PDB file of C-alpha atoms in Angstrom:
ATOM      1  CA  GLY A   1       8.897  -8.381  -4.171  1.00  0.00           C
ATOM      2  CA  GLY A   2       7.573  -6.416  -7.357  1.00  0.00           C
ATOM      3  CA  ILE A   3       4.133  -6.565  -7.681  1.00  0.00           C
ATOM      4  CA  GLY A   4       3.925  -9.152  -4.328  1.00  0.00           C
ATOM      5  CA  CYS A   5       3.774  -5.550  -2.650  1.00  0.00           C
ATOM      6  CA  THR A   6       0.014  -5.024  -3.259  1.00  0.00           C
ATOM      7  CA  PRO A   7      -0.888  -7.394   0.026  1.00  0.00           C
ATOM      8  CA  MET A   8       2.097  -5.849   1.822  1.00  0.00           C
ATOM      9  CA  LEU A   9       0.876  -1.961   0.709  1.00  0.00           C
ATOM     10  CA  SER A  10      -2.717  -2.986   2.078  1.00  0.00           C
ATOM     11  CA  ILE A  11      -1.410  -3.484   5.366  1.00  0.00           C
ATOM     12  CA  LEU A  12       1.063  -0.322   5.495  1.00  0.00           C
ATOM     13  CA  GLY A  13      -2.356   1.324   4.530  1.00  0.00           C
ATOM     14  CA  SER A  14      -4.347  -0.278   7.630  1.00  0.00           C
ATOM     15  CA  LEU A  15      -1.758   0.918   9.407  1.00  0.00           C
ATOM     16  CA  SER A  16      -1.575   4.233   8.360  1.00  0.00           C
ATOM     17  CA  ALA A  17      -5.046   5.653   8.512  1.00  0.00           C
ATOM     18  CA  PRO A  18      -5.974   7.077  11.388  1.00  0.00           C
ATOM     19  CA  GLY A  19      -7.062   4.811  14.040  1.00  0.00           C
ATOM     20  CA  GLY A  20      -4.462   2.115  12.802  1.00  0.00           C
ATOM     21  CA  GLY A  21      -2.902   1.622  16.043  1.00  0.00           C
ATOM     22  CA  SER A  22       0.867   2.264  17.177  1.00  0.00           C
ATOM     23  CA  LEU A  23       2.308  -0.786  15.489  1.00  0.00           C
ATOM     24  CA  ARG A  24       5.333   0.620  13.400  1.00  0.00           C
ATOM     25  CA  ALA A  25       6.659  -1.417  10.461  1.00  0.00           C
ATOM     26  CA  THR A  26       9.218  -1.509   8.120  1.00  0.00           C
ATOM     27  CA  PHE A  27       8.504  -2.212   4.097  1.00  0.00           C
ATOM     28  CA  ILE A  28      11.619  -3.931   2.641  1.00  0.00           C
ATOM     29  CA  TRP A  29      10.631  -4.405  -1.214  1.00  0.00           C
ATOM     30  CA  SER A  30      12.708  -5.621  -3.662  1.00  0.00           C
ATOM     31  CA  VAL A  31      11.886  -4.674  -6.942  1.00  0.00           C
ATOM     32  CA  ARG A  32      13.213  -4.091 -10.544  1.00  0.00           C
ATOM     33  CA  GLU A  33      11.075  -1.762 -12.313  1.00  0.00           C
ATOM     34  CA  LEU A  34      10.953   2.075 -11.529  1.00  0.00           C
ATOM     35  CA  ALA A  35       7.349   2.638 -12.948  1.00  0.00           C
ATOM     36  CA  LEU A  36       5.822   0.097 -10.341  1.00  0.00           C
ATOM     37  CA  VAL A  37       7.909   2.127  -7.710  1.00  0.00           C
ATOM     38  CA  GLU A  38       6.730   5.505  -8.946  1.00  0.00           C
ATOM     39  CA  HIS A  39       3.041   4.237  -8.984  1.00  0.00           C
ATOM     40  CA  CYS A  40       3.261   3.314  -5.474  1.00  0.00           C
ATOM     41  CA  MET A  41       5.343   5.983  -3.946  1.00  0.00           C
ATOM     42  CA  PRO A  42       1.941   7.443  -3.232  1.00  0.00           C
ATOM     43  CA  MET A  43       0.856   4.747  -1.102  1.00  0.00           C
ATOM     44  CA  LEU A  44       4.359   4.412   0.603  1.00  0.00           C
ATOM     45  CA  LEU A  45       4.890   8.504   1.686  1.00  0.00           C
ATOM     46  CA  ARG A  46       1.451   7.909   3.351  1.00  0.00           C
ATOM     47  CA  ALA A  47       3.259   5.210   5.374  1.00  0.00           C
ATOM     48  CA  VAL A  48       6.159   7.115   5.973  1.00  0.00           C
ATOM     49  CA  ALA A  49       4.065  10.141   6.698  1.00  0.00           C
ATOM     50  CA  ALA A  50       2.411   7.702   9.527  1.00  0.00           C
ATOM     51  CA  GLY A  51       5.776   6.839  11.341  1.00  0.00           C
ATOM     52  CA  HIS A  52       6.561   3.699   8.823  1.00  0.00           C
ATOM     53  CA  SER A  53      10.567   3.070   7.045  1.00  0.00           C
ATOM     54  CA  VAL A  54      10.419   1.811   3.532  1.00  0.00           C
ATOM     55  CA  VAL A  55      13.451  -0.322   2.261  1.00  0.00           C
ATOM     56  CA  VAL A  56      12.889  -0.347  -2.005  1.00  0.00           C
ATOM     57  CA  HIS A  57      16.012  -2.616  -3.075  1.00  0.00           C
ATOM     58  CA  TYR A  58      16.075  -1.886  -7.029  1.00  0.00           C
ATOM     59  CA  THR A  59      17.586  -4.642  -9.291  1.00  0.00           C
ATOM     60  CA  ALA A  60      17.297  -4.014 -12.333  1.00  0.00           C
ATOM     61  CA  LYS A  61      20.257  -4.176 -14.138  1.00  0.00           C
ATOM     62  CA  GLU A  62      20.332  -1.023 -16.168  1.00  0.00           C
ATOM     63  CA  GLY A  63      19.505   2.707 -15.104  1.00  0.00           C
ATOM     64  CA  VAL A  64      19.983   1.991 -11.145  1.00  0.00           C
ATOM     65  CA  ASP A  65      21.615   5.378 -10.455  1.00  0.00           C
ATOM     66  CA  GLU A  66      18.956   7.227 -11.922  1.00  0.00           C
ATOM     67  CA  ALA A  67      16.555   4.851 -10.387  1.00  0.00           C
ATOM     68  CA  LEU A  68      18.032   5.295  -7.215  1.00  0.00           C
ATOM     69  CA  GLN A  69      18.276   9.189  -7.205  1.00  0.00           C
ATOM     70  CA  SER A  70      14.440   9.288  -8.332  1.00  0.00           C
ATOM     71  CA  ILE A  71      13.242   7.167  -5.354  1.00  0.00           C
ATOM     72  CA  ARG A  72      15.604   9.304  -3.089  1.00  0.00           C
ATOM     73  CA  SER A  73      14.502  12.452  -4.385  1.00  0.00           C
ATOM     74  CA  ALA A  74      10.609  11.498  -4.110  1.00  0.00           C
ATOM     75  CA  GLY A  75      11.245  10.045  -0.341  1.00  0.00           C
ATOM     76  CA  ALA A  76      12.743  13.078   0.295  1.00  0.00           C
ATOM     77  CA  GLU A  77       9.404  14.983  -0.270  1.00  0.00           C
ATOM     78  CA  ALA A  78       7.585  12.090   2.806  1.00  0.00           C
ATOM     79  CA  PRO A  79       6.689  14.569   5.680  1.00  0.00           C
ATOM     80  CA  ARG A  80       7.745  12.467   8.819  1.00  0.00           C
ATOM     81  CA  SER A  81       5.862  11.715  12.115  1.00  0.00           C
ATOM     82  CA  GLN A  82       7.493  11.826  15.418  1.00  0.00           C
ATOM     83  CA  GLY A  83       7.760   8.227  15.467  1.00  0.00           C
ATOM     84  CA  GLY A  84      10.387   7.981  12.887  1.00  0.00           C
ATOM     85  CA  GLY A  85      10.201   6.565   9.265  1.00  0.00           C
ATOM     86  CA  GLY A  86      11.419   7.471   5.932  1.00  0.00           C
ATOM     87  CA  ILE A  87      12.564   6.082   2.516  1.00  0.00           C
ATOM     88  CA  GLU A  88      15.498   4.207   1.706  1.00  0.00           C
ATOM     89  CA  ALA A  89      16.609   3.161  -1.763  1.00  0.00           C
ATOM     90  CA  VAL A  90      19.425   0.443  -2.459  1.00  0.00           C
ATOM     91  CA  ALA A  91      20.727  -1.031  -5.384  1.00  0.00           C
ATOM     92  CA  GLY A  92      20.690  -5.059  -5.277  1.00  0.00           C
ATOM     93  CA  ARG A  93      18.727  -7.830  -3.721  1.00  0.00           C
ATOM     94  CA  PRO A  94      17.988  -7.598   0.196  1.00  0.00           C
ATOM     95  CA  ALA A  95      20.243  -9.758   2.428  1.00  0.00           C
ATOM     96  CA  PHE A  96      17.369 -11.038   4.433  1.00  0.00           C
ATOM     97  CA  ALA A  97      19.446 -12.172   7.537  1.00  0.00           C
ATOM     98  CA  GLU A  98      20.720  -9.125   7.919  1.00  0.00           C
ATOM     99  CA  CYS A  99      17.735  -6.910   8.082  1.00  0.00           C
ATOM    100  CA  LEU A 100      15.920  -9.254  10.240  1.00  0.00           C
ATOM    101  CA  GLN A 101      19.064  -9.310  12.469  1.00  0.00           C
ATOM    102  CA  GLN A 102      18.821  -5.462  12.670  1.00  0.00           C
ATOM    103  CA  LEU A 103      15.080  -5.109  13.154  1.00  0.00           C
ATOM    104  CA  GLY A 104      15.679  -7.668  16.051  1.00  0.00           C
ATOM    105  CA  ASP A 105      18.514  -5.581  17.364  1.00  0.00           C
ATOM    106  CA  ASP A 106      16.593  -2.314  17.251  1.00  0.00           C
ATOM    107  CA  GLY A 107      13.441  -3.067  16.624  1.00  0.00           C
ATOM    108  CA  GLY A 108      13.325  -0.522  13.100  1.00  0.00           C
ATOM    109  CA  LYS A 109      13.715   2.911  13.334  1.00  0.00           C
ATOM    110  CA  SER A 110      10.546   3.224  15.738  1.00  0.00           C
ATOM    111  CA  GLY A 111       9.786  -0.299  17.019  1.00  0.00           C
ATOM    112  CA  PRO A 112       9.666  -1.877  20.394  1.00  0.00           C
ATOM    113  CA  LYS A 113      13.069  -3.597  21.586  1.00  0.00           C
ATOM    114  CA  GLU A 114      11.692  -6.385  22.680  1.00  0.00           C
ATOM    115  CA  GLY A 115       8.857  -8.773  21.919  1.00  0.00           C
ATOM    116  CA  PRO A 116       8.178 -10.872  18.320  1.00  0.00           C
ATOM    117  CA  VAL A 117       8.902  -9.479  15.008  1.00  0.00           C
ATOM    118  CA  GLY A 118       6.182 -10.032  12.798  1.00  0.00           C
ATOM    119  CA  VAL A 119       7.530 -10.771   9.031  1.00  0.00           C
ATOM    120  CA  LEU A 120       5.250 -10.891   6.020  1.00  0.00           C
ATOM    121  CA  ALA A 121       6.811 -12.328   2.692  1.00  0.00           C
ATOM    122  CA  CYS A 122       5.004 -12.225  -0.562  1.00  0.00           C
ATOM    123  CA  GLY A 123       6.661 -13.294  -4.321  1.00  0.00           C
ATOM    124  CA  PRO A 124       8.153 -16.197  -5.747  1.00  0.00           C
ATOM    125  CA  GLN A 125       8.902 -19.386  -3.863  1.00  0.00           C
ATOM    126  CA  GLN A 126      12.489 -18.740  -4.010  1.00  0.00           C
ATOM    127  CA  MET A 127      11.860 -15.484  -2.128  1.00  0.00           C
ATOM    128  CA  VAL A 128       9.354 -17.215   0.359  1.00  0.00           C
ATOM    129  CA  ASP A 129      11.617 -19.347   1.394  1.00  0.00           C
ATOM    130  CA  ALA A 130      15.233 -17.566   1.890  1.00  0.00           C
ATOM    131  CA  VAL A 131      12.939 -15.303   3.694  1.00  0.00           C
ATOM    132  CA  LYS A 132      11.368 -18.160   5.725  1.00  0.00           C
ATOM    133  CA  VAL A 133      15.416 -19.403   6.302  1.00  0.00           C
ATOM    134  CA  ALA A 134      16.411 -16.073   7.639  1.00  0.00           C
ATOM    135  CA  CYS A 135      13.842 -16.113  10.101  1.00  0.00           C
ATOM    136  CA  ILE A 136      15.104 -19.366  11.157  1.00  0.00           C
ATOM    137  CA  GLU A 137      18.701 -18.358  11.154  1.00  0.00           C
ATOM    138  CA  ALA A 138      17.784 -15.263  12.645  1.00  0.00           C
ATOM    139  CA  GLU A 139      16.071 -16.703  16.005  1.00  0.00           C
ATOM    140  CA  GLY A 140      17.732 -15.628  19.222  1.00  0.00           C
ATOM    141  CA  ALA A 141      16.513 -13.267  21.676  1.00  0.00           C
ATOM    142  CA  ARG A 142      13.796 -12.137  19.690  1.00  0.00           C
ATOM    143  CA  HIS A 143      11.124 -14.783  17.934  1.00  0.00           C
ATOM    144  CA  TYR A 144      10.409 -14.161  14.171  1.00  0.00           C
ATOM    145  CA  ASP A 145       6.724 -14.644  13.514  1.00  0.00           C
ATOM    146  CA  PHE A 146       6.798 -15.556   9.876  1.00  0.00           C
ATOM    147  CA  HIS A 147       3.830 -15.253   7.385  1.00  0.00           C
ATOM    148  CA  SER A 148       3.614 -15.564   3.552  1.00  0.00           C
ATOM    149  CA  GLU A 149       1.918 -15.385   0.466  1.00  0.00           C
ATOM    150  CA  VAL A 150       3.380 -17.288  -2.415  1.00  0.00           C
ATOM    151  CA  PHE A 151       3.034 -16.482  -6.070  1.00  0.00           C
ATOM    152  CA  GLU A 152       4.516 -17.924  -9.603  1.00  0.00           C
ATOM    153  CA  TRP A 153       4.352 -16.685 -12.762  1.00  0.00           C
TER     154      TRP A 153
END
């Protein structure tokens, strides 16, 4: 969540670099500051160009429609790789169980359809705990390999 994107963007950058491998990621980001999204947009666009997917859950209470339009417009400029990818903008917090179920069912937009799904969560303890519980509840045909970093203000 929010500035917790820092380690995730680093990982996306590594996966997006030449020689970064064939793994494909779906980056689900809950954020309430449009300025932070705009600051990170060049990194998000590089990730999409490399075939990764980005879903921005915008959680501010005001200016939501304008912010979503801004994110979608910037995302529309992203060059797409053959592996898929794209930037999606959604209002409100992510429903972690639904996100994981979708990733588990179809491997994301371009991932493998079997094997474990790596889940990395970084943010406040309450959010990280919610993601962990969602991983446990979604466990079935797919295994969710959960890792986390926690920070509090």
